Amino acid sequence: MRRRDFIKAITVSAAWPLTARAQQTAAPIIGFLNPASPTEFAYRVAAFRNGLAEMGYVEDQNVKIEYRWAQRQYDRLPELATDLVQHRVAAIAATGGVPSVRAAKTATSGIPIVFTFEGDPVEFGLVASLNHPGGNVTGITLISSLIVPRRIGLLRDLIPGIKTIAILMNSTSPANKTEVAAAEQAARTLGWEVRVLSASGKEDFDAAFQPLTQERAEALLVCTDPIFESQRDQIIALAAHHGAPAIYALREYPMSGGLMSYGASITDLYRQAGVYVGRILKGERPADLPVMQASKFELVVNLKTAKALGLTVPPSLLIAADEVIE
């Protein structure tokens, strides 16, 4: 063998293990799918990263995250999910509602999917059962239909003698339809009349709120929805304009001037989703990871808003509150 060829052979053989080792230790890529925008949900992404970190995965150190945001255009979710699959991600965090999960599930039957959303995943055909999901899908859910009666009860405690309630829903959301059905049942059990208001985009809210005065609704329940969350300042302003005491699902509403909220800690849901993705990266199968239900709930009351509405918050409700904004 000529000296030049000998040196070349040694160089190639020495380089090969390094190349192979680099491929073996390449950071896994996670897909993150959401119907909203990064500016709106930055704190949720932070909670997701915290969950990953609990499992030893730190973004841009030993794991990479490909983010796909639909910017409130739900019809973009399928193409965004397909794009993540083409990037050969190791797992997909399908967050923000049923449409994200369905888009991811349609795009792949092999890549593990971890969801966060407000509904019963068995009812929506996403998993076989909560304890044994089967397939490639699992996650963390707040079954909002089980929480809604509590919100109705809080309105009863706050406004004695109430007879009519309005419910604001996103008519395009399957989860909202389930939530409204639960709210209607709970309200009618108390002898209340129910008025349903529908909005599916920013341009719909002014018209949706008009019947509040016409129907003489004495309170408002706002369903859980990413579009509503992104427009919460507008919803809060409209509720104030119409003098409607409103209860919401998320603490961000009373923190922004809404009256009251009761619901699961969304940051905890996203943290748990990060933990589940980390467990999958370590080798666990989504089929063997039971669907977790939200376990941390928060009641937040804004006394300043209550005063503006002419309401006196009973001591029992203040004692029960996790946070009172004065």
Coordinates of C-alpha atoms in Angstrom, one line a residue:
M1 CA 0.0 0.0 0.0
R2 CA 1.3 3.4 -0.9
R3 CA 2.1 5.8 2.0
R4 CA -0.6 8.3 0.8
D5 CA -3.3 5.6 0.7
F6 CA -2.2 4.2 4.1
I7 CA -2.6 7.6 5.8
K8 CA -6.0 8.1 4.1
A9 CA -7.2 4.8 5.4
I10 CA -6.1 5.6 8.9
T11 CA -7.8 9.0 8.8
V12 CA -11.1 7.5 7.7
S13 CA -11.1 4.7 10.2
A14 CA -10.3 7.2 13.0
A15 CA -13.0 9.6 11.9
W16 CA -15.8 7.0 11.6
P17 CA -16.2 6.3 15.3
L18 CA -16.4 10.0 16.0
T19 CA -19.1 10.4 13.3
A20 CA -21.0 7.4 14.5
R21 CA -20.8 8.6 18.1
A22 CA -22.0 12.1 17.1
Q23 CA -25.0 10.5 15.4
Q24 CA -25.8 8.4 18.4
T25 CA -25.7 11.3 20.8
A26 CA -27.6 13.8 18.6
A27 CA -30.2 15.6 20.7
P28 CA -33.7 14.3 20.2
I29 CA -36.2 16.7 18.5
I30 CA -39.6 17.3 20.1
G31 CA -42.6 18.8 18.1
F32 CA -44.8 21.4 19.9
L33 CA -48.1 22.0 18.3
N34 CA -50.6 24.7 19.4
P35 CA -53.5 26.6 17.7
A36 CA -52.5 30.0 19.3
S37 CA -49.4 32.1 19.1
P38 CA -46.1 32.1 21.1
T39 CA -46.6 35.6 22.5
E40 CA -49.9 34.5 24.1
F41 CA -48.7 31.3 25.6
A42 CA -45.1 31.9 26.5
Y43 CA -45.7 31.1 30.1
R44 CA -47.2 27.7 29.1
V45 CA -44.1 26.9 27.0
A46 CA -42.0 27.8 30.0
A47 CA -44.0 25.3 32.1
F48 CA -43.6 22.6 29.5
R49 CA -39.8 23.2 29.5
N50 CA -39.8 22.9 33.3
G51 CA -41.4 19.5 33.0
L52 CA -38.8 18.4 30.5
A53 CA -36.1 19.7 32.8
E54 CA -37.5 17.6 35.7
M55 CA -36.7 14.6 33.5
G56 CA -33.2 15.8 32.7
Y57 CA -33.9 17.4 29.3
V58 CA -32.9 21.1 28.7
E59 CA -33.8 22.8 25.4
D60 CA -30.8 23.6 23.2
Q61 CA -28.5 21.4 25.5
N62 CA -29.7 17.9 25.1
V63 CA -33.0 18.3 23.4
K64 CA -34.4 20.4 20.6
I65 CA -38.0 21.7 20.2
E66 CA -39.6 22.5 16.9
Y67 CA -42.5 24.9 17.5
R68 CA -45.6 25.1 15.3
W69 CA -48.2 27.8 16.0
A70 CA -51.4 28.0 14.0
Q71 CA -52.0 31.7 15.0
R72 CA -55.7 30.9 15.7
Q73 CA -56.1 29.4 12.3
Y74 CA -57.4 25.9 13.1
D75 CA -57.4 24.8 9.5
R76 CA -53.5 25.1 9.5
L77 CA -53.1 22.5 12.2
P78 CA -53.1 19.4 9.9
E79 CA -50.3 20.8 7.7
L80 CA -48.3 21.9 10.7
A81 CA -48.6 18.4 12.3
T82 CA -47.5 16.8 9.0
D83 CA -44.5 19.1 8.9
L84 CA -43.5 18.0 12.3
V85 CA -43.7 14.4 11.2
Q86 CA -41.5 15.1 8.2
H87 CA -38.9 16.6 10.6
R88 CA -38.8 13.1 12.2
V89 CA -39.5 14.3 15.7
A90 CA -39.2 11.8 18.6
A91 CA -42.5 13.0 20.1
I92 CA -45.2 15.6 19.6
A93 CA -46.8 17.7 22.3
A94 CA -50.2 18.4 20.9
T95 CA -51.4 21.2 23.1
G96 CA -54.3 23.7 23.3
G97 CA -57.3 21.6 22.5
V98 CA -58.9 18.7 20.6
P99 CA -58.0 20.1 17.1
S100 CA -54.3 19.9 17.8
V101 CA -54.5 16.3 19.0
R102 CA -56.7 15.2 16.1
A103 CA -54.3 16.8 13.6
A104 CA -51.3 15.1 15.2
K105 CA -53.1 11.7 15.4
T106 CA -54.1 11.9 11.7
A107 CA -50.5 12.8 10.7
T108 CA -48.9 9.9 12.5
S109 CA -49.7 6.5 14.1
G110 CA -46.2 5.8 15.1
I111 CA -44.7 8.9 16.7
P112 CA -45.7 9.3 20.4
I113 CA -48.2 12.1 21.0
V114 CA -48.8 13.8 24.4
F115 CA -51.8 16.1 24.6
T116 CA -53.2 18.8 26.9
F117 CA -56.8 19.7 26.5
E118 CA -60.1 20.2 28.2
G119 CA -62.3 17.2 27.5
D120 CA -62.7 13.5 27.9
P121 CA -60.2 11.8 25.5
V122 CA -62.2 8.6 25.5
E123 CA -65.3 10.5 24.4
F124 CA -63.4 12.1 21.5
G125 CA -61.9 8.8 20.4
L126 CA -58.4 9.8 21.1
V127 CA -57.6 6.9 23.5
A128 CA -59.1 3.5 24.3
S129 CA -59.4 4.3 28.1
L130 CA -57.8 6.6 30.6
N131 CA -55.9 3.9 32.4
H132 CA -54.8 2.1 29.2
P133 CA -54.6 4.5 26.3
G134 CA -53.3 2.1 23.8
G135 CA -51.8 3.3 20.5
N136 CA -49.4 6.3 20.3
V137 CA -51.5 8.9 22.2
T138 CA -51.6 9.9 25.9
G139 CA -51.5 13.1 27.9
I140 CA -53.0 15.3 30.5
T141 CA -56.6 16.5 30.5
L142 CA -59.0 18.6 32.6
I143 CA -62.4 17.1 32.0
S144 CA -64.2 20.5 32.1
S145 CA -67.7 19.0 32.1
L146 CA -66.9 17.8 35.7
I147 CA -65.7 21.2 36.8
V148 CA -68.5 23.3 35.3
P149 CA -71.1 22.4 38.1
R150 CA -68.6 23.9 40.6
R151 CA -68.5 27.1 38.6
I152 CA -72.3 27.2 38.5
G153 CA -72.3 26.7 42.3
L154 CA -69.9 29.6 42.8
L155 CA -72.1 32.0 40.8
R156 CA -75.1 30.8 43.0
D157 CA -73.0 31.6 46.1
L158 CA -72.0 35.0 44.8
I159 CA -75.4 36.1 43.4
P160 CA -78.3 34.8 45.6
G161 CA -81.6 34.6 43.8
I162 CA -80.1 34.3 40.3
K163 CA -82.6 33.0 37.7
T164 CA -80.9 33.4 34.3
I165 CA -77.4 32.7 33.1
A166 CA -75.7 33.2 29.8
I167 CA -72.9 30.8 28.5
L168 CA -70.3 32.0 26.0
M169 CA -69.0 29.2 23.8
N170 CA -67.0 28.7 20.7
S171 CA -69.5 27.1 18.4
T172 CA -66.7 25.4 16.4
S173 CA -65.2 23.6 19.5
P174 CA -66.4 20.0 20.2
A175 CA -65.1 20.4 23.8
N176 CA -67.2 23.5 24.3
K177 CA -70.4 21.7 23.3
T178 CA -69.8 19.1 26.0
E179 CA -69.0 21.9 28.5
V180 CA -72.2 23.8 27.6
A181 CA -74.3 20.6 28.0
A182 CA -72.9 20.1 31.5
A183 CA -73.5 23.8 32.4
E184 CA -77.1 23.7 31.1
Q185 CA -77.8 20.6 33.2
A186 CA -76.3 22.1 36.4
A187 CA -78.1 25.4 35.9
R188 CA -81.5 23.8 35.2
T189 CA -81.1 21.7 38.2
L190 CA -81.1 25.0 40.2
G191 CA -84.2 26.2 38.2
W192 CA -82.2 28.7 36.1
E193 CA -82.9 29.6 32.5
V194 CA -79.9 29.3 30.1
R195 CA -79.0 31.5 27.2
V196 CA -76.1 30.4 24.9
L197 CA -74.0 33.0 23.2
S198 CA -71.7 31.9 20.4
A199 CA -68.4 33.4 19.1
S200 CA -65.6 31.7 17.1
G201 CA -63.4 34.7 16.3
K202 CA -62.4 38.2 17.4
E203 CA -65.0 39.8 15.1
D204 CA -67.9 37.8 16.7
F205 CA -67.7 39.0 20.3
D206 CA -69.5 42.3 20.1
A207 CA -72.6 40.7 18.5
A208 CA -72.4 37.7 20.8
F209 CA -72.7 39.9 23.9
Q210 CA -75.7 41.9 22.7
P211 CA -78.3 39.3 23.9
L212 CA -76.9 39.7 27.5
T213 CA -79.0 42.8 28.0
Q214 CA -81.9 41.7 25.9
E215 CA -82.3 38.4 27.6
R216 CA -81.6 39.9 31.1
A217 CA -79.0 37.4 32.0
E218 CA -77.8 37.9 35.5
A219 CA -74.4 36.1 35.1
L220 CA -72.1 34.8 32.5
L221 CA -70.1 31.6 32.3
V222 CA -67.2 31.7 29.7
C223 CA -66.2 28.3 28.3
T224 CA -62.6 27.2 28.0
D225 CA -61.1 27.9 24.6
P226 CA -57.7 29.0 23.2
I227 CA -59.4 31.7 21.0
F228 CA -61.2 33.1 24.1
E229 CA -57.9 33.1 26.0
S230 CA -56.2 35.1 23.3
Q231 CA -59.0 37.6 23.4
R232 CA -59.6 37.7 27.1
D233 CA -59.1 41.5 27.4
Q234 CA -61.9 42.0 24.9
I235 CA -64.2 39.5 26.7
I236 CA -63.5 41.1 30.1
A237 CA -64.2 44.6 28.7
L238 CA -67.5 43.4 27.1
A239 CA -68.6 41.7 30.4
A240 CA -67.9 45.0 32.3
H241 CA -69.7 47.1 29.6
H242 CA -72.8 44.9 29.9
G243 CA -72.6 44.7 33.7
A244 CA -72.4 40.9 33.7
P245 CA -70.8 39.1 36.6
A246 CA -68.7 36.5 34.8
I247 CA -66.8 33.3 35.9
Y248 CA -64.0 32.0 33.8
A249 CA -61.9 28.8 33.7
L250 CA -58.4 30.4 34.0
R251 CA -56.8 32.7 36.6
E252 CA -55.5 34.9 33.9
Y253 CA -59.0 36.4 33.5
P254 CA -59.3 37.9 37.0
M255 CA -55.7 38.8 37.0
S256 CA -56.6 40.9 33.9
G257 CA -59.7 42.4 35.5
G258 CA -62.3 39.7 35.2
L259 CA -64.5 38.9 38.2
M260 CA -63.7 35.3 39.1
S261 CA -62.2 32.1 37.9
Y262 CA -62.3 28.5 38.9
G263 CA -60.4 25.8 37.1
A264 CA -57.3 23.7 36.7
S265 CA -53.8 25.2 36.9
I266 CA -52.9 25.3 33.2
T267 CA -49.2 25.8 33.9
D268 CA -49.3 22.5 35.9
L269 CA -51.0 20.8 33.0
Y270 CA -48.2 21.9 30.6
R271 CA -45.5 21.0 33.2
Q272 CA -47.0 17.5 33.4
A273 CA -47.0 17.3 29.6
G274 CA -43.3 18.1 29.6
V275 CA -42.7 15.3 32.2
Y276 CA -44.6 12.8 30.1
V277 CA -42.6 13.7 26.9
G278 CA -39.4 13.3 29.0
R279 CA -40.5 9.9 30.1
I280 CA -41.2 8.9 26.5
L281 CA -37.8 10.1 25.5
K282 CA -36.4 7.8 28.2
G283 CA -38.1 4.8 26.6
E284 CA -41.6 4.5 28.1
R285 CA -44.5 3.9 25.6
P286 CA -47.5 6.2 25.5
A287 CA -49.7 3.2 25.4
D288 CA -48.5 2.3 28.9
L289 CA -48.8 5.9 30.4
P290 CA -52.3 6.5 31.8
V291 CA -54.0 9.7 30.9
M292 CA -53.6 12.0 33.8
Q293 CA -56.4 14.2 35.0
A294 CA -55.8 17.7 36.4
S295 CA -55.4 17.6 40.2
K296 CA -54.5 21.2 41.0
F297 CA -57.5 23.6 41.0
E298 CA -57.6 27.4 41.7
L299 CA -60.3 29.8 42.7
V300 CA -59.3 33.4 42.1
V301 CA -61.6 36.4 43.0
N302 CA -61.1 40.0 41.9
L303 CA -62.6 42.2 44.7
K304 CA -62.1 45.4 42.7
T305 CA -64.2 44.1 39.9
A306 CA -66.8 42.8 42.3
K307 CA -67.1 46.3 43.8
A308 CA -67.5 47.9 40.3
L309 CA -70.3 45.5 39.6
G310 CA -72.0 46.3 43.0
L311 CA -71.5 42.8 44.4
T312 CA -70.6 41.9 47.9
V313 CA -68.4 38.7 48.0
P314 CA -69.5 36.5 50.8
P315 CA -66.9 35.6 53.5
S316 CA -67.2 31.9 52.7
L317 CA -66.2 32.4 49.1
L318 CA -63.2 34.6 50.1
I319 CA -62.0 31.9 52.6
A320 CA -62.2 29.3 49.8
A321 CA -60.3 31.4 47.3
D322 CA -56.7 30.6 46.5
E323 CA -56.1 34.2 45.7
V324 CA -58.0 37.4 46.2
I325 CA -57.1 40.4 44.1
E326 CA -57.8 43.7 45.9

